[in-house]
mmCIF file of C-alpha atoms and ligand atoms in Angstrom:
data_model
loop_
_atom_site.group_PDB
_atom_site.id
_atom_site.type_symbol
_atom_site.label_atom_id
_atom_site.label_comp_id
_atom_site.label_asym_id
_atom_site.label_seq_id
_atom_site.Cartn_x
_atom_site.Cartn_y
_atom_site.Cartn_z
ATOM 1 C CA MET A 10 21.446 42.468 -29.269
ATOM 2 C CA GLY A 11 23.372 45.198 -30.192
ATOM 3 C CA ARG A 12 24.286 49.128 -28.882
ATOM 4 C CA PHE A 13 22.085 50.506 -31.346
ATOM 5 C CA LEU A 14 21.872 54.368 -31.422
ATOM 6 C CA THR A 15 19.549 56.185 -34.617
ATOM 7 C CA VAL A 16 21.421 58.941 -35.608
ATOM 8 C CA GLY A 17 20.096 61.447 -38.266
ATOM 9 C CA ALA A 18 22.743 62.964 -41.220
ATOM 10 C CA ALA A 19 20.439 67.050 -41.236
ATOM 11 C CA GLN A 20 22.657 67.265 -44.789
ATOM 12 C CA LEU A 21 21.893 71.792 -45.735
ATOM 13 C CA GLY A 22 21.043 72.533 -48.310
ATOM 14 C CA PRO A 23 22.587 76.557 -49.984
ATOM 15 C CA VAL A 24 22.679 79.327 -46.916
ATOM 16 C CA GLN A 25 22.569 82.458 -48.778
ATOM 17 C CA ARG A 26 24.197 85.269 -47.278
ATOM 18 C CA ASP A 27 21.481 87.627 -46.541
ATOM 19 C CA ASP A 28 19.199 85.086 -44.761
ATOM 20 C CA SER A 29 19.051 85.253 -40.783
ATOM 21 C CA ARG A 30 20.362 83.172 -38.099
ATOM 22 C CA LYS A 31 16.190 83.193 -37.148
ATOM 23 C CA GLU A 32 15.494 81.617 -40.665
ATOM 24 C CA VAL A 33 18.670 79.031 -40.524
ATOM 25 C CA VAL A 34 18.084 78.466 -36.585
ATOM 26 C CA GLY A 35 14.438 77.344 -38.493
ATOM 27 C CA ARG A 36 15.235 74.975 -40.838
ATOM 28 C CA LEU A 37 17.436 73.136 -38.701
ATOM 29 C CA ILE A 38 13.641 73.036 -36.327
ATOM 30 C CA ASP A 39 12.738 71.642 -38.707
ATOM 31 C CA LEU A 40 15.506 69.048 -39.566
ATOM 32 C CA LEU A 41 15.431 67.807 -36.451
ATOM 33 C CA HIS A 42 11.330 67.155 -36.047
ATOM 34 C CA HIS A 43 11.726 65.129 -39.502
ATOM 35 C CA GLY A 44 14.210 62.863 -37.257
ATOM 36 C CA HIS A 45 11.959 62.836 -33.918
ATOM 37 C CA ARG A 46 9.435 60.926 -36.639
ATOM 38 C CA GLN A 47 11.586 58.062 -37.425
ATOM 39 C CA GLY A 48 12.838 58.109 -34.281
ATOM 40 C CA VAL A 49 16.644 59.452 -34.456
ATOM 41 C CA GLU A 50 18.034 60.054 -30.992
ATOM 42 C CA LEU A 51 21.125 61.950 -32.650
ATOM 43 C CA VAL A 52 21.379 64.855 -35.660
ATOM 44 C CA VAL A 53 24.134 65.732 -37.403
ATOM 45 C CA TYR A 54 24.572 69.281 -39.127
ATOM 46 C CA PRO A 55 27.207 70.666 -41.126
ATOM 47 C CA GLU A 56 30.103 72.410 -41.194
ATOM 48 C CA LEU A 57 29.208 76.575 -40.488
ATOM 49 C CA ALA A 58 25.302 75.206 -40.251
ATOM 50 C CA LEU A 59 24.233 78.917 -39.052
ATOM 51 C CA THR A 60 25.608 81.048 -41.983
ATOM 52 C CA THR A 61 26.640 81.154 -45.910
ATOM 53 C CA PHE A 62 30.879 79.772 -45.917
ATOM 54 C CA PHE A 63 32.207 83.341 -45.345
ATOM 55 C CA PRO A 64 35.818 82.347 -47.187
ATOM 56 C CA ARG A 65 34.244 82.894 -50.117
ATOM 57 C CA TRP A 66 34.693 86.202 -49.668
ATOM 58 C CA PHE A 67 38.372 88.324 -48.615
ATOM 59 C CA VAL A 68 37.737 91.324 -46.340
ATOM 60 C CA ASP A 69 41.234 92.851 -46.234
ATOM 61 C CA ASP A 70 39.729 93.992 -42.338
ATOM 62 C CA ILE A 71 38.726 90.687 -40.378
ATOM 63 C CA ALA A 72 37.385 93.229 -37.911
ATOM 64 C CA GLU A 73 34.059 93.379 -41.564
ATOM 65 C CA ALA A 74 33.809 90.326 -40.872
ATOM 66 C CA ASP A 75 32.820 89.133 -36.833
ATOM 67 C CA HIS A 76 29.177 88.813 -37.688
ATOM 68 C CA TRP A 77 29.800 85.659 -39.984
ATOM 69 C CA TYR A 78 31.543 84.154 -35.936
ATOM 70 C CA GLU A 79 29.268 83.607 -32.866
ATOM 71 C CA ALA A 80 30.421 85.058 -29.578
ATOM 72 C CA ALA A 81 28.570 82.800 -27.179
ATOM 73 C CA MET A 82 26.327 79.343 -28.013
ATOM 74 C CA PRO A 83 23.599 79.153 -27.119
ATOM 75 C CA ASP A 84 22.303 82.716 -28.360
ATOM 76 C CA VAL A 85 19.162 85.007 -28.376
ATOM 77 C CA GLU A 86 18.986 83.658 -31.705
ATOM 78 C CA THR A 87 20.487 79.537 -30.856
ATOM 79 C CA GLN A 88 18.525 78.891 -27.275
ATOM 80 C CA PRO A 89 15.392 77.514 -29.623
ATOM 81 C CA LEU A 90 17.223 75.088 -30.899
ATOM 82 C CA PHE A 91 18.508 73.815 -28.282
ATOM 83 C CA ASP A 92 15.351 74.016 -26.867
ATOM 84 C CA GLU A 93 13.421 72.170 -28.389
ATOM 85 C CA ALA A 94 16.225 69.530 -29.490
ATOM 86 C CA ARG A 95 16.162 68.758 -25.268
ATOM 87 C CA ARG A 96 12.141 69.208 -25.768
ATOM 88 C CA LEU A 97 12.170 66.268 -28.301
ATOM 89 C CA GLY A 98 15.196 64.044 -26.227
ATOM 90 C CA ILE A 99 16.911 64.756 -29.479
ATOM 91 C CA GLY A 100 21.530 64.906 -28.970
ATOM 92 C CA PHE A 101 22.865 67.491 -32.162
ATOM 93 C CA CYS A 102 26.472 68.069 -33.242
ATOM 94 C CA LEU A 103 26.067 71.457 -34.545
ATOM 95 C CA GLY A 104 28.621 73.783 -36.494
ATOM 96 C CA TYR A 105 29.774 77.042 -37.030
ATOM 97 C CA ALA A 106 32.438 79.416 -36.747
ATOM 98 C CA GLU A 107 33.612 81.403 -33.008
ATOM 99 C CA ARG A 108 35.414 84.879 -32.189
ATOM 100 C CA GLU A 109 36.480 83.742 -28.556
ATOM 101 C CA THR A 110 38.292 85.988 -26.616
ATOM 102 C CA THR A 111 40.206 84.893 -23.922
ATOM 103 C CA PRO A 112 40.688 86.515 -20.448
ATOM 104 C CA GLY A 113 43.442 87.943 -21.181
ATOM 105 C CA GLY A 114 42.107 90.102 -24.547
ATOM 106 C CA ASP A 115 43.103 87.461 -26.548
ATOM 107 C CA VAL A 116 40.916 87.246 -30.003
ATOM 108 C CA HIS A 117 41.024 83.556 -31.774
ATOM 109 C CA ARG A 118 39.150 82.311 -34.601
ATOM 110 C CA TRP A 119 38.054 78.985 -34.743
ATOM 111 C CA ASN A 120 36.223 76.696 -37.087
ATOM 112 C CA VAL A 121 33.577 73.999 -34.764
ATOM 113 C CA GLN A 122 31.439 71.355 -33.549
ATOM 114 C CA LEU A 123 29.537 71.538 -31.131
ATOM 115 C CA LEU A 124 28.481 68.244 -29.121
ATOM 116 C CA VAL A 125 25.444 68.772 -27.173
ATOM 117 C CA GLU A 126 23.010 65.304 -25.805
ATOM 118 C CA ARG A 127 20.059 64.309 -25.514
ATOM 119 C CA ASP A 128 18.516 66.407 -22.959
ATOM 120 C CA GLY A 129 21.043 69.665 -23.197
ATOM 121 C CA THR A 130 24.125 68.494 -21.694
ATOM 122 C CA VAL A 131 27.406 70.386 -23.547
ATOM 123 C CA ILE A 132 29.806 66.871 -24.624
ATOM 124 C CA GLY A 133 32.585 69.023 -26.540
ATOM 125 C CA LYS A 134 33.921 70.710 -28.629
ATOM 126 C CA PHE A 135 35.633 70.458 -31.317
ATOM 127 C CA HIS A 136 38.396 72.363 -33.441
ATOM 128 C CA LYS A 137 38.771 72.194 -37.198
ATOM 129 C CA VAL A 138 42.653 70.174 -37.278
ATOM 130 C CA HIS A 139 42.830 71.303 -41.347
ATOM 131 C CA ILE A 140 42.489 74.852 -42.565
ATOM 132 C CA PRO A 141 42.116 74.483 -46.719
ATOM 133 C CA GLY A 142 42.586 77.367 -48.755
ATOM 134 C CA HIS A 143 45.033 79.864 -48.356
ATOM 135 C CA GLU A 144 45.578 82.969 -46.569
ATOM 136 C CA ARG A 145 45.498 86.141 -48.756
ATOM 137 C CA HIS A 146 42.568 87.594 -50.982
ATOM 138 C CA GLU A 147 43.482 85.122 -54.398
ATOM 139 C CA PRO A 148 41.793 88.550 -57.133
ATOM 140 C CA GLY A 149 42.025 85.273 -59.819
ATOM 141 C CA ARG A 150 39.749 83.025 -58.277
ATOM 142 C CA PRO A 151 35.858 82.931 -60.015
ATOM 143 C CA PHE A 152 35.940 82.915 -55.915
ATOM 144 C CA GLN A 153 37.806 82.396 -53.114
ATOM 145 C CA HIS A 154 38.282 79.886 -49.842
ATOM 146 C CA ALA A 155 39.930 82.058 -47.862
ATOM 147 C CA GLU A 156 40.064 79.699 -44.915
ATOM 148 C CA ARG A 157 43.238 80.393 -43.819
ATOM 149 C CA TYR A 158 42.816 83.936 -42.943
ATOM 150 C CA TYR A 159 39.450 83.571 -41.600
ATOM 151 C CA PHE A 160 40.539 80.387 -38.795
ATOM 152 C CA GLU A 161 43.618 79.123 -36.781
ATOM 153 C CA PRO A 162 44.354 75.763 -37.269
ATOM 154 C CA SER A 163 42.954 73.906 -33.831
ATOM 155 C CA PRO A 164 46.956 72.926 -31.900
ATOM 156 C CA TYR A 165 44.272 70.860 -28.951
ATOM 157 C CA GLY A 166 44.054 67.117 -32.355
ATOM 158 C CA PHE A 167 41.554 64.726 -31.606
ATOM 159 C CA PRO A 168 39.458 64.004 -28.547
ATOM 160 C CA VAL A 169 37.086 61.124 -27.893
ATOM 161 C CA TRP A 170 34.041 61.645 -26.539
ATOM 162 C CA ARG A 171 31.752 58.940 -23.681
ATOM 163 C CA ALA A 172 27.760 59.862 -24.580
ATOM 164 C CA PHE A 173 25.481 57.774 -26.712
ATOM 165 C CA GLY A 174 26.125 54.644 -25.340
ATOM 166 C CA GLY A 175 29.400 55.453 -26.886
ATOM 167 C CA ILE A 176 32.877 56.509 -28.464
ATOM 168 C CA VAL A 177 32.226 59.803 -30.094
ATOM 169 C CA GLY A 178 34.628 61.723 -31.386
ATOM 170 C CA MET A 179 34.890 64.722 -34.521
ATOM 171 C CA MET A 180 36.197 66.427 -37.313
ATOM 172 C CA ILE A 181 35.972 68.546 -40.495
ATOM 173 C CA CYS A 182 35.300 69.367 -43.159
ATOM 174 C CA ASN A 183 39.072 68.883 -44.725
ATOM 175 C CA ASP A 184 40.008 66.514 -42.401
ATOM 176 C CA ARG A 185 38.424 63.944 -43.119
ATOM 177 C CA ARG A 186 40.555 63.873 -46.083
ATOM 178 C CA TRP A 187 44.151 63.151 -43.705
ATOM 179 C CA PRO A 188 43.798 59.157 -42.331
ATOM 180 C CA GLU A 189 45.966 60.677 -39.636
ATOM 181 C CA SER A 190 42.660 62.324 -38.257
ATOM 182 C CA TYR A 191 40.762 58.466 -38.221
ATOM 183 C CA ARG A 192 43.485 57.574 -36.971
ATOM 184 C CA GLU A 193 43.811 59.505 -33.744
ATOM 185 C CA MET A 194 40.490 58.642 -32.767
ATOM 186 C CA GLY A 195 40.540 55.092 -33.576
ATOM 187 C CA LEU A 196 43.673 54.792 -30.807
ATOM 188 C CA GLN A 197 40.626 56.036 -28.805
ATOM 189 C CA GLY A 198 38.620 53.294 -29.311
ATOM 190 C CA VAL A 199 36.296 55.441 -32.031
ATOM 191 C CA GLU A 200 32.826 53.891 -32.577
ATOM 192 C CA LEU A 201 31.575 57.273 -34.432
ATOM 193 C CA ILE A 202 32.810 59.628 -36.016
ATOM 194 C CA LEU A 203 30.630 63.717 -37.570
ATOM 195 C CA CYS A 204 32.046 65.118 -39.827
ATOM 196 C CA GLY A 205 30.212 68.327 -41.203
ATOM 197 C CA TYR A 206 31.599 69.527 -45.037
ATOM 198 C CA ASN A 207 31.476 72.306 -46.966
ATOM 199 C CA THR A 208 33.181 71.042 -50.334
ATOM 200 C CA PRO A 209 33.136 73.125 -54.037
ATOM 201 C CA ILE A 210 33.595 71.109 -56.391
ATOM 202 C CA HIS A 211 35.780 72.894 -58.485
ATOM 203 C CA TYR A 212 38.693 73.095 -57.415
ATOM 204 C CA VAL A 213 40.468 76.128 -58.557
ATOM 205 C CA PRO A 214 43.773 74.858 -58.528
ATOM 206 C CA ASP A 215 42.790 71.641 -60.401
ATOM 207 C CA PRO A 216 39.849 71.546 -61.922
ATOM 208 C CA SER A 217 40.646 68.157 -63.496
ATOM 209 C CA GLN A 218 40.129 66.793 -59.617
ATOM 210 C CA ASP A 219 35.859 68.601 -59.969
ATOM 211 C CA ILE A 220 34.788 65.128 -61.552
ATOM 212 C CA LEU A 221 35.712 63.582 -58.526
ATOM 213 C CA GLN A 222 34.766 65.449 -56.047
ATOM 214 C CA GLY A 223 32.310 63.079 -54.902
ATOM 215 C CA PHE A 224 34.463 59.917 -55.393
ATOM 216 C CA HIS A 225 36.918 61.359 -53.130
ATOM 217 C CA ASN A 226 34.057 62.374 -50.684
ATOM 218 C CA ALA A 227 32.620 58.806 -50.618
ATOM 219 C CA LEU A 228 36.194 57.644 -50.976
ATOM 220 C CA VAL A 229 38.480 59.365 -47.586
ATOM 221 C CA MET A 230 34.927 58.510 -45.329
ATOM 222 C CA GLN A 231 35.080 54.789 -46.263
ATOM 223 C CA ALA A 232 38.334 53.767 -45.786
ATOM 224 C CA GLY A 233 38.923 55.687 -42.338
ATOM 225 C CA ALA A 234 35.875 54.106 -41.007
ATOM 226 C CA TYR A 235 37.276 50.795 -42.350
ATOM 227 C CA GLN A 236 40.783 50.772 -41.275
ATOM 228 C CA ASN A 237 38.945 51.968 -37.880
ATOM 229 C CA GLY A 238 36.428 49.883 -36.808
ATOM 230 C CA THR A 239 34.228 53.419 -36.574
ATOM 231 C CA TRP A 240 30.391 54.848 -37.560
ATOM 232 C CA VAL A 241 31.733 57.614 -39.784
ATOM 233 C CA VAL A 242 28.658 60.361 -40.411
ATOM 234 C CA GLY A 243 28.884 63.137 -42.992
ATOM 235 C CA VAL A 244 26.570 66.423 -43.389
ATOM 236 C CA ALA A 245 27.261 68.340 -46.104
ATOM 237 C CA LYS A 246 25.327 71.485 -46.932
ATOM 238 C CA GLY A 247 25.343 71.766 -50.982
ATOM 239 C CA GLY A 248 23.498 73.230 -53.194
ATOM 240 C CA VAL A 249 24.532 76.173 -55.644
ATOM 241 C CA GLU A 250 25.504 78.890 -52.092
ATOM 242 C CA GLU A 251 25.667 82.190 -53.096
ATOM 243 C CA GLY A 252 26.785 80.942 -56.917
ATOM 244 C CA VAL A 253 28.762 78.345 -56.546
ATOM 245 C CA ASP A 254 27.872 74.914 -56.433
ATOM 246 C CA SER A 255 28.565 72.571 -53.227
ATOM 247 C CA LEU A 256 28.532 68.508 -52.905
ATOM 248 C CA GLY A 257 24.987 66.857 -50.364
ATOM 249 C CA GLN A 258 25.653 63.056 -50.894
ATOM 250 C CA SER A 259 26.147 63.128 -47.219
ATOM 251 C CA CYS A 260 26.463 60.044 -45.984
ATOM 252 C CA ILE A 261 26.923 57.679 -42.475
ATOM 253 C CA VAL A 262 29.506 54.759 -43.094
ATOM 254 C CA ALA A 263 29.018 51.849 -41.170
ATOM 255 C CA PRO A 264 32.439 49.555 -39.519
ATOM 256 C CA SER A 265 32.450 48.043 -42.706
ATOM 257 C CA GLY A 266 33.050 51.052 -45.059
ATOM 258 C CA GLN A 267 29.666 50.363 -46.290
ATOM 259 C CA ILE A 268 27.762 53.688 -46.940
ATOM 260 C CA VAL A 269 24.385 52.173 -45.119
ATOM 261 C CA ALA A 270 22.257 55.436 -45.808
ATOM 262 C CA GLN A 271 23.306 58.921 -48.494
ATOM 263 C CA ALA A 272 21.513 61.816 -49.459
ATOM 264 C CA LEU A 273 19.361 62.177 -52.378
ATOM 265 C CA THR A 274 18.715 65.310 -53.152
ATOM 266 C CA THR A 275 21.296 68.452 -52.586
ATOM 267 C CA ASP A 276 18.615 70.251 -50.580
ATOM 268 C CA ASP A 277 18.182 69.918 -46.097
ATOM 269 C CA GLU A 278 17.713 66.501 -46.358
ATOM 270 C CA LEU A 279 17.345 64.210 -43.222
ATOM 271 C CA VAL A 280 19.372 60.143 -43.772
ATOM 272 C CA VAL A 281 19.503 58.324 -41.085
ATOM 273 C CA ALA A 282 20.464 55.010 -39.848
ATOM 274 C CA ARG A 283 20.518 52.622 -37.127
ATOM 275 C CA CYS A 284 23.805 52.327 -36.343
ATOM 276 C CA ASP A 285 24.840 49.604 -33.602
ATOM 277 C CA LEU A 286 28.257 50.397 -32.244
ATOM 278 C CA ASP A 287 28.502 47.210 -31.018
ATOM 279 C CA TRP A 288 28.985 46.742 -35.428
ATOM 280 C CA CYS A 289 32.264 48.635 -34.499
ATOM 281 C CA ALA A 290 34.158 45.575 -32.351
ATOM 282 C CA ARG A 291 34.518 43.274 -35.567
ATOM 283 C CA TYR A 292 36.902 45.240 -37.029
ATOM 284 C CA LYS A 293 38.605 46.372 -33.955
ATOM 285 C CA GLU A 294 39.743 43.086 -33.077
ATOM 286 C CA THR A 295 40.161 41.454 -35.550
ATOM 287 C CA LEU A 296 41.776 42.991 -39.291
ATOM 288 C CA PHE A 297 42.928 46.831 -37.435
ATOM 289 C CA ASP A 298 43.502 44.946 -33.705
ATOM 290 C CA PHE A 299 45.991 48.039 -33.422
ATOM 291 C CA THR A 300 47.566 46.111 -29.966
ATOM 292 C CA ARG A 301 48.493 43.035 -31.742
ATOM 293 C CA TYR A 302 49.545 44.207 -36.039
ATOM 294 C CA ARG A 303 49.972 48.226 -35.378
ATOM 295 C CA ARG A 304 54.937 48.772 -35.850
ATOM 296 C CA PRO A 305 54.167 52.470 -34.034
ATOM 297 C CA GLU A 306 58.528 51.528 -33.847
ATOM 298 C CA VAL A 307 58.390 52.470 -37.739
ATOM 299 C CA TYR A 308 56.205 54.673 -37.751
ATOM 300 C CA THR A 309 57.915 57.472 -36.947
ATOM 301 C CA ARG A 310 58.041 59.897 -39.597
ATOM 302 C CA ILE A 311 54.299 60.024 -38.874
ATOM 303 C CA THR A 312 54.620 62.601 -36.293
ATOM 304 C CA SER A 313 58.535 63.731 -36.870
ATOM 305 C CA GLN A 314 58.231 65.514 -40.726
ATOM 306 C CA ARG A 315 55.306 67.192 -41.988
ATOM 307 C CA GLY A 316 56.864 67.896 -45.717
ATOM 308 C CA VAL A 317 57.619 64.584 -47.780
ATOM 309 C CA VAL A 318 62.139 63.742 -47.846
ATOM 310 C CA LEU A 319 63.003 62.970 -50.773
ATOM 311 C CA PRO A 320 65.801 59.911 -51.074
ATOM 312 C CA PRO A 321 69.261 60.543 -52.130
ATOM 313 C CA GLU A 322 69.957 60.946 -55.474
ATOM 314 C CA ARG A 323 71.446 57.324 -56.759
ATOM 315 C CA GLY A 324 75.636 57.421 -56.140
ATOM 316 C CA THR A 325 75.803 60.061 -53.288
ATOM 317 C CA ARG A 326 74.940 57.495 -50.228
HETATM 318 N N1 LIG B 1 35.440 73.477 -45.565
HETATM 319 C C1 LIG B 1 36.656 72.938 -46.215
HETATM 320 O O1 LIG B 1 37.067 72.189 -46.162
HETATM 321 N N2 LIG B 1 36.385 72.301 -47.746
HETATM 322 C C2 LIG B 1 37.366 71.512 -48.809
HETATM 323 C C3 LIG B 1 38.009 72.385 -49.299
HETATM 324 C C4 LIG B 1 39.309 72.074 -49.946
HETATM 325 S S1 LIG B 1 39.412 73.348 -51.797
HETATM 326 C C5 LIG B 1 40.245 74.256 -50.929
HETATM 327 C C6 LIG B 1 37.665 70.409 -48.434
HETATM 328 O O2 LIG B 1 38.312 69.087 -48.663
HETATM 329 O O3 LIG B 1 36.000 69.656 -48.918
#
């Protein structure tokens, strides 16, 4: 029989600096309608879907950037998305910047994804763990990637939730390049990982990687899916945004590691696949039967060590 879930990867084309939340939410709702016509039950939007990718600019006073962050979700501008999704009976996963003020008055700035069920219930929120880029202004660059200035790295790790008839986890953009992200969720039986991203094609520290952006994007998600027996939904914000060319190539990857659907454009586009969550067991119960084959007792460096420790020089041992 199978446990089938029809998923839509709702790729967005560029969101420019002056595009209002209202305009962007209108585009998100259009994609919901495309999904509804195709029987989609879960729509996944990209990282920082409501705004342009603002870490490409530096401001000396971070308070000047507060308008890029959401202080409440939903608010008056995003409520129409929540209302329409609920009316259509479609769940969604939405990436945005969050400015949290704790009851004690501390302020936290997070890069988050929210997961909402088909009946409008908020299932969970994921906070981005691996924050790439740099902390300070780097004037020599053609554009900044100052995510480490704008966002705290999450201390909350990679939880999973029972939702959509399966076990669902999330990660955001750079998290997809790290095998630990998938394995943390794999060890909780994840069957569907939702990942929004914004990946500039030009990688300033090493431009030789530019031509490989599409290859690396697929490589990490296909490997993570296969090695953990899970579906992975990767959703881009693509196209030329404020002069920066970003990778599209949103795709849905099966637990076999095969790409079953992929975006053909770098614009607003819904990529749809009917995902059989029971397919995961074929990998989880054979080659990647963790209980039978994993050897955590010999993987101690994975959690006890951060950087590389080289072996002693020859002759000094
Ligand atoms: N948004 C995000 O995490 N982008 C990174 C770009 C890395 S270059 C500083 C990515 O891994 O795609």
